[in-house]
Amino acid sequence: AITFDDGWADNYEFAYPILKELNLPATIFLVSDMIGTSENFWPERLARIVTTIAKNYPQHWDHPELQWLQKNPEHYRFSEATPTRDELSALIADAKNYSDQEIHERLTRIEDILQLHTETRTPSLLNWQQVTEMLDSGLIEAGSHTCHHVRLNEHTSSELLGREIINSKKTIEQHTGQKVETFCFPNGDFCPEALALVKQHYSGAVTTQSGWNTAESDKHLLQRTGLHQDISADRTAFLARLSGWM
């Protein structure tokens, strides 16, 4: 089974033509309330802010609103040097100690206070017309990935869990006219309450845990094999990843 998380525009631009050519079905898990918008996930926002400051405003690194990003300075020494991919990954991992809402609020304050708003960006996510075209092909199925890509852990309120898990399904069905049966846990996070809600409203769900599934696997905690560019960039690495060698 082939799956794509988040609903990136490149799913339509690059993956969809290949899937059609090979007649391969796939599921795309959509963040319902971000489809068709210019909004960004917070890791994208964080990476853009840090890179912009490093390139153009390194004098701002001492600003109090940036102190929460510098608790582990060994990950990235804030300077005029643009952070590497690994350094950005470390910053993103550190930021996960905060809730999604708090991260977005902190990033908004940084953008407002330091006036870092950038020009209008090309949307990085799919729009509903693209989604509908892919679903109408009969090859692509839409799954739910919450409304706003909220981590569904024990720090998330019951009210927010319900909205993100249930409303995302409704929104996708309203826009596409097709039934949504599957769910994907953002970041792979879930708590018992979130899992119970997903089991109540979906016939199956996937995690970010790596591994194979059997007939005895919990159909709401299915494992997958991640195929990101850094670990499957050529044929050998791709096949090795699929086989479980790496």
Short mmCIF file of C-alpha atoms in Angstrom, two decimals:
data_model
loop_
_atom_site.label_atom_id
_atom_site.label_comp_id
_atom_site.label_asym_id
_atom_site.label_seq_id
_atom_site.Cartn_x
_atom_site.Cartn_y
_atom_site.Cartn_z
CA ALA A 1 0.00 0.00 0.00
CA ILE A 2 1.38 3.39 -1.02
CA THR A 3 0.63 6.36 1.23
CA PHE A 4 1.50 10.06 1.22
CA ASP A 5 1.19 12.29 4.29
CA ASP A 6 0.08 15.94 4.57
CA GLY A 7 -1.22 16.63 1.05
CA TRP A 8 1.77 18.33 -0.54
CA ALA A 9 1.30 19.85 -4.00
CA ASP A 10 4.10 17.69 -5.38
CA ASN A 11 1.86 14.64 -4.82
CA TYR A 12 -0.20 15.94 -7.75
CA GLU A 13 2.69 17.33 -9.79
CA PHE A 14 5.08 14.38 -9.62
CA ALA A 15 3.59 11.30 -7.93
CA TYR A 16 0.13 11.28 -9.50
CA PRO A 17 1.32 11.06 -13.16
CA ILE A 18 3.58 8.12 -12.26
CA LEU A 19 0.82 6.36 -10.35
CA LYS A 20 -1.47 6.75 -13.37
CA GLU A 21 1.21 5.49 -15.75
CA LEU A 22 1.78 2.37 -13.61
CA ASN A 23 -1.88 2.02 -12.59
CA LEU A 24 -0.94 1.96 -8.90
CA PRO A 25 -3.47 2.97 -6.21
CA ALA A 26 -2.42 5.17 -3.29
CA THR A 27 -3.85 7.01 -0.29
CA ILE A 28 -3.10 10.69 0.41
CA PHE A 29 -3.73 11.78 4.00
CA LEU A 30 -4.99 15.37 3.92
CA VAL A 31 -4.75 18.09 6.55
CA SER A 32 -8.26 19.21 5.73
CA ASP A 33 -8.32 22.85 6.82
CA MET A 34 -4.98 23.66 5.16
CA ILE A 35 -5.83 22.28 1.73
CA GLY A 36 -6.26 25.11 -0.78
CA THR A 37 -4.55 27.67 1.48
CA SER A 38 -1.10 29.28 1.65
CA GLU A 39 -0.64 28.21 5.26
CA ASN A 40 2.51 26.39 6.32
CA PHE A 41 3.16 23.71 8.90
CA TRP A 42 5.12 25.07 11.85
CA PRO A 43 8.39 23.26 10.95
CA GLU A 44 8.33 25.10 7.61
CA ARG A 45 7.65 28.39 9.38
CA LEU A 46 10.44 27.78 11.88
CA ALA A 47 12.96 26.87 9.16
CA ARG A 48 12.03 29.95 7.11
CA ILE A 49 12.30 32.28 10.11
CA VAL A 50 15.68 30.97 11.27
CA THR A 51 17.09 31.02 7.75
CA THR A 52 15.78 34.55 7.11
CA ILE A 53 17.31 35.88 10.33
CA ALA A 54 20.66 34.21 9.65
CA LYS A 55 20.84 35.65 6.13
CA ASN A 56 19.45 39.14 6.72
CA TYR A 57 19.07 40.02 10.41
CA PRO A 58 21.72 38.21 12.51
CA GLN A 59 21.66 41.19 14.91
CA HIS A 60 18.25 39.96 16.10
CA TRP A 61 19.58 36.72 17.61
CA ASP A 62 19.76 38.39 21.04
CA HIS A 63 16.08 39.34 21.00
CA PRO A 64 14.17 37.85 23.97
CA GLU A 65 11.54 36.31 21.66
CA LEU A 66 14.23 34.05 20.23
CA GLN A 67 15.61 32.73 23.49
CA TRP A 68 13.38 29.64 23.50
CA LEU A 69 15.07 28.48 20.31
CA GLN A 70 18.53 28.66 21.82
CA LYS A 71 18.28 26.26 24.73
CA ASN A 72 20.56 23.81 22.93
CA PRO A 73 23.03 26.09 21.11
CA GLU A 74 25.20 23.11 20.15
CA HIS A 75 22.50 22.21 17.61
CA TYR A 76 22.91 25.49 15.75
CA ARG A 77 25.16 28.37 16.71
CA PHE A 78 23.04 31.37 15.80
CA SER A 79 25.09 33.51 13.44
CA GLU A 80 25.22 34.67 9.84
CA ALA A 81 25.75 31.07 8.74
CA THR A 82 22.64 29.52 7.24
CA PRO A 83 21.64 26.44 9.27
CA THR A 84 22.17 23.06 7.66
CA ARG A 85 19.35 20.55 7.18
CA ASP A 86 20.59 18.59 10.20
CA GLU A 87 20.71 21.72 12.34
CA LEU A 88 17.17 22.64 11.32
CA SER A 89 16.02 19.11 12.12
CA ALA A 90 17.54 19.44 15.60
CA LEU A 91 15.80 22.80 16.14
CA ILE A 92 12.48 21.31 15.05
CA ALA A 93 12.96 18.35 17.38
CA ASP A 94 13.64 20.72 20.31
CA ALA A 95 10.56 22.80 19.47
CA LYS A 96 8.37 19.71 19.84
CA ASN A 97 8.69 20.15 23.60
CA TYR A 98 6.02 22.84 23.18
CA SER A 99 2.43 22.35 22.03
CA ASP A 100 1.55 23.05 18.39
CA GLN A 101 -0.54 26.05 19.38
CA GLU A 102 2.27 27.53 21.50
CA ILE A 103 4.80 27.04 18.72
CA HIS A 104 2.58 28.84 16.19
CA GLU A 105 1.96 31.67 18.67
CA ARG A 106 5.69 32.09 19.37
CA LEU A 107 6.52 32.08 15.66
CA THR A 108 3.81 34.66 14.96
CA ARG A 109 5.25 36.94 17.66
CA ILE A 110 8.70 36.63 16.12
CA GLU A 111 7.35 37.50 12.66
CA ASP A 112 5.37 40.46 14.02
CA ILE A 113 8.02 41.94 16.32
CA LEU A 114 10.89 41.50 13.90
CA GLN A 115 8.70 42.28 10.87
CA LEU A 116 9.77 39.11 9.08
CA HIS A 117 6.67 38.70 6.95
CA THR A 118 7.77 37.60 3.52
CA GLU A 119 6.21 38.02 0.12
CA THR A 120 3.25 35.91 -0.94
CA ARG A 121 4.40 32.33 -1.37
CA THR A 122 3.28 29.72 -3.85
CA PRO A 123 1.02 27.29 -1.94
CA SER A 124 2.95 24.18 -0.97
CA LEU A 125 -0.18 22.09 -0.39
CA LEU A 126 -2.80 20.68 -2.73
CA ASN A 127 -5.99 22.54 -3.57
CA TRP A 128 -9.42 20.91 -3.66
CA GLN A 129 -9.57 20.88 -7.46
CA GLN A 130 -6.38 18.80 -7.58
CA VAL A 131 -7.65 16.51 -4.83
CA THR A 132 -10.96 15.96 -6.60
CA GLU A 133 -9.25 15.22 -9.93
CA MET A 134 -7.07 12.56 -8.31
CA LEU A 135 -9.95 10.96 -6.44
CA ASP A 136 -12.13 10.92 -9.55
CA SER A 137 -9.45 8.84 -11.30
CA GLY A 138 -10.35 5.91 -9.08
CA LEU A 139 -6.67 5.35 -8.21
CA ILE A 140 -6.36 7.77 -5.31
CA GLU A 141 -8.13 7.60 -1.96
CA ALA A 142 -8.26 10.49 0.50
CA GLY A 143 -7.58 9.85 4.17
CA SER A 144 -7.73 12.19 7.15
CA HIS A 145 -4.63 13.71 8.77
CA THR A 146 -6.57 16.00 11.17
CA CYS A 147 -7.71 19.56 10.44
CA HIS A 148 -4.47 21.39 11.31
CA HIS A 149 -1.81 18.67 11.76
CA VAL A 150 -2.14 18.74 15.54
CA ARG A 151 -0.17 16.19 17.56
CA LEU A 152 -2.75 14.02 19.29
CA ASN A 153 -0.91 13.37 22.55
CA GLU A 154 -1.86 13.54 26.22
CA HIS A 155 -1.27 17.31 26.26
CA THR A 156 -4.08 17.90 23.74
CA SER A 157 -7.49 18.71 25.20
CA SER A 158 -10.45 16.39 24.68
CA GLU A 159 -12.28 19.16 22.83
CA LEU A 160 -9.41 19.69 20.40
CA LEU A 161 -8.94 15.95 19.87
CA GLY A 162 -12.58 15.65 18.87
CA ARG A 163 -12.48 18.60 16.49
CA GLU A 164 -9.29 17.54 14.76
CA ILE A 165 -10.19 13.87 14.38
CA ILE A 166 -13.90 14.11 13.54
CA ASN A 167 -14.18 17.41 11.66
CA SER A 168 -11.33 16.61 9.28
CA LYS A 169 -13.27 13.59 8.02
CA LYS A 170 -16.41 15.67 7.54
CA THR A 171 -14.58 18.45 5.70
CA ILE A 172 -12.89 16.12 3.22
CA GLU A 173 -16.15 14.29 2.54
CA GLN A 174 -17.99 17.58 1.97
CA HIS A 175 -15.38 18.81 -0.51
CA THR A 176 -14.94 15.57 -2.43
CA GLY A 177 -18.24 13.75 -2.09
CA GLN A 178 -16.33 10.59 -1.27
CA LYS A 179 -16.23 8.57 1.94
CA VAL A 180 -13.18 8.90 4.17
CA GLU A 181 -12.39 5.62 5.93
CA THR A 182 -8.72 5.92 6.94
CA PHE A 183 -6.70 8.13 9.27
CA CYS A 184 -3.03 9.03 9.80
CA PHE A 185 -1.67 10.20 13.18
CA PRO A 186 0.32 13.46 12.74
CA ASN A 187 3.93 12.96 13.79
CA GLY A 188 2.89 9.46 14.81
CA ASP A 189 1.65 10.79 18.17
CA PHE A 190 -1.47 9.45 19.84
CA CYS A 191 -2.91 9.02 23.32
CA PRO A 192 -5.53 6.44 24.42
CA GLU A 193 -8.34 8.97 24.00
CA ALA A 194 -7.24 9.86 20.46
CA LEU A 195 -6.92 6.21 19.49
CA ALA A 196 -10.40 5.49 20.83
CA LEU A 197 -11.88 8.33 18.75
CA VAL A 198 -10.09 7.16 15.62
CA LYS A 199 -11.37 3.62 16.12
CA GLN A 200 -14.88 5.00 16.51
CA HIS A 201 -14.84 7.06 13.31
CA TYR A 202 -12.44 5.28 10.93
CA SER A 203 -12.07 1.72 9.67
CA GLY A 204 -8.27 1.88 9.84
CA ALA A 205 -5.30 4.11 10.66
CA VAL A 206 -1.55 4.32 10.09
CA THR A 207 1.32 5.40 12.32
CA THR A 208 4.88 6.52 11.60
CA GLN A 209 6.28 3.41 13.28
CA SER A 210 8.49 1.46 10.90
CA GLY A 211 7.73 -2.18 10.22
CA TRP A 212 5.59 -4.78 8.49
CA ASN A 213 1.98 -5.67 9.22
CA THR A 214 0.35 -9.08 9.54
CA ALA A 215 -3.22 -10.33 9.77
CA GLU A 216 -2.92 -9.98 13.54
CA SER A 217 -1.84 -6.31 13.43
CA ASP A 218 -4.11 -3.69 14.96
CA LYS A 219 -5.76 -2.15 11.89
CA HIS A 220 -5.78 1.26 13.61
CA LEU A 221 -2.04 1.16 14.40
CA LEU A 222 -0.60 0.01 11.09
CA GLN A 223 3.14 0.39 10.59
CA ARG A 224 4.80 1.75 7.46
CA THR A 225 8.19 2.11 5.79
CA GLY A 226 9.24 5.74 5.32
CA LEU A 227 10.87 6.59 1.98
CA HIS A 228 12.30 10.08 2.39
CA GLN A 229 14.81 11.54 -0.03
CA ASP A 230 17.74 11.33 2.38
CA ILE A 231 17.39 7.56 2.86
CA SER A 232 16.14 6.40 -0.54
CA ALA A 233 17.72 8.72 -3.07
CA ASP A 234 18.91 6.00 -5.48
CA ARG A 235 17.71 2.56 -6.54
CA THR A 236 19.99 0.64 -4.16
CA ALA A 237 19.01 2.71 -1.13
CA PHE A 238 15.35 2.52 -2.13
CA LEU A 239 15.36 -1.29 -2.36
CA ALA A 240 17.40 -1.59 0.83
CA ARG A 241 14.88 0.54 2.65
CA LEU A 242 11.95 -1.51 1.39
CA SER A 243 13.65 -4.74 2.38
CA GLY A 244 14.24 -3.53 5.93
CA TRP A 245 18.03 -3.49 5.61
CA MET A 246 18.17 0.20 6.57
#
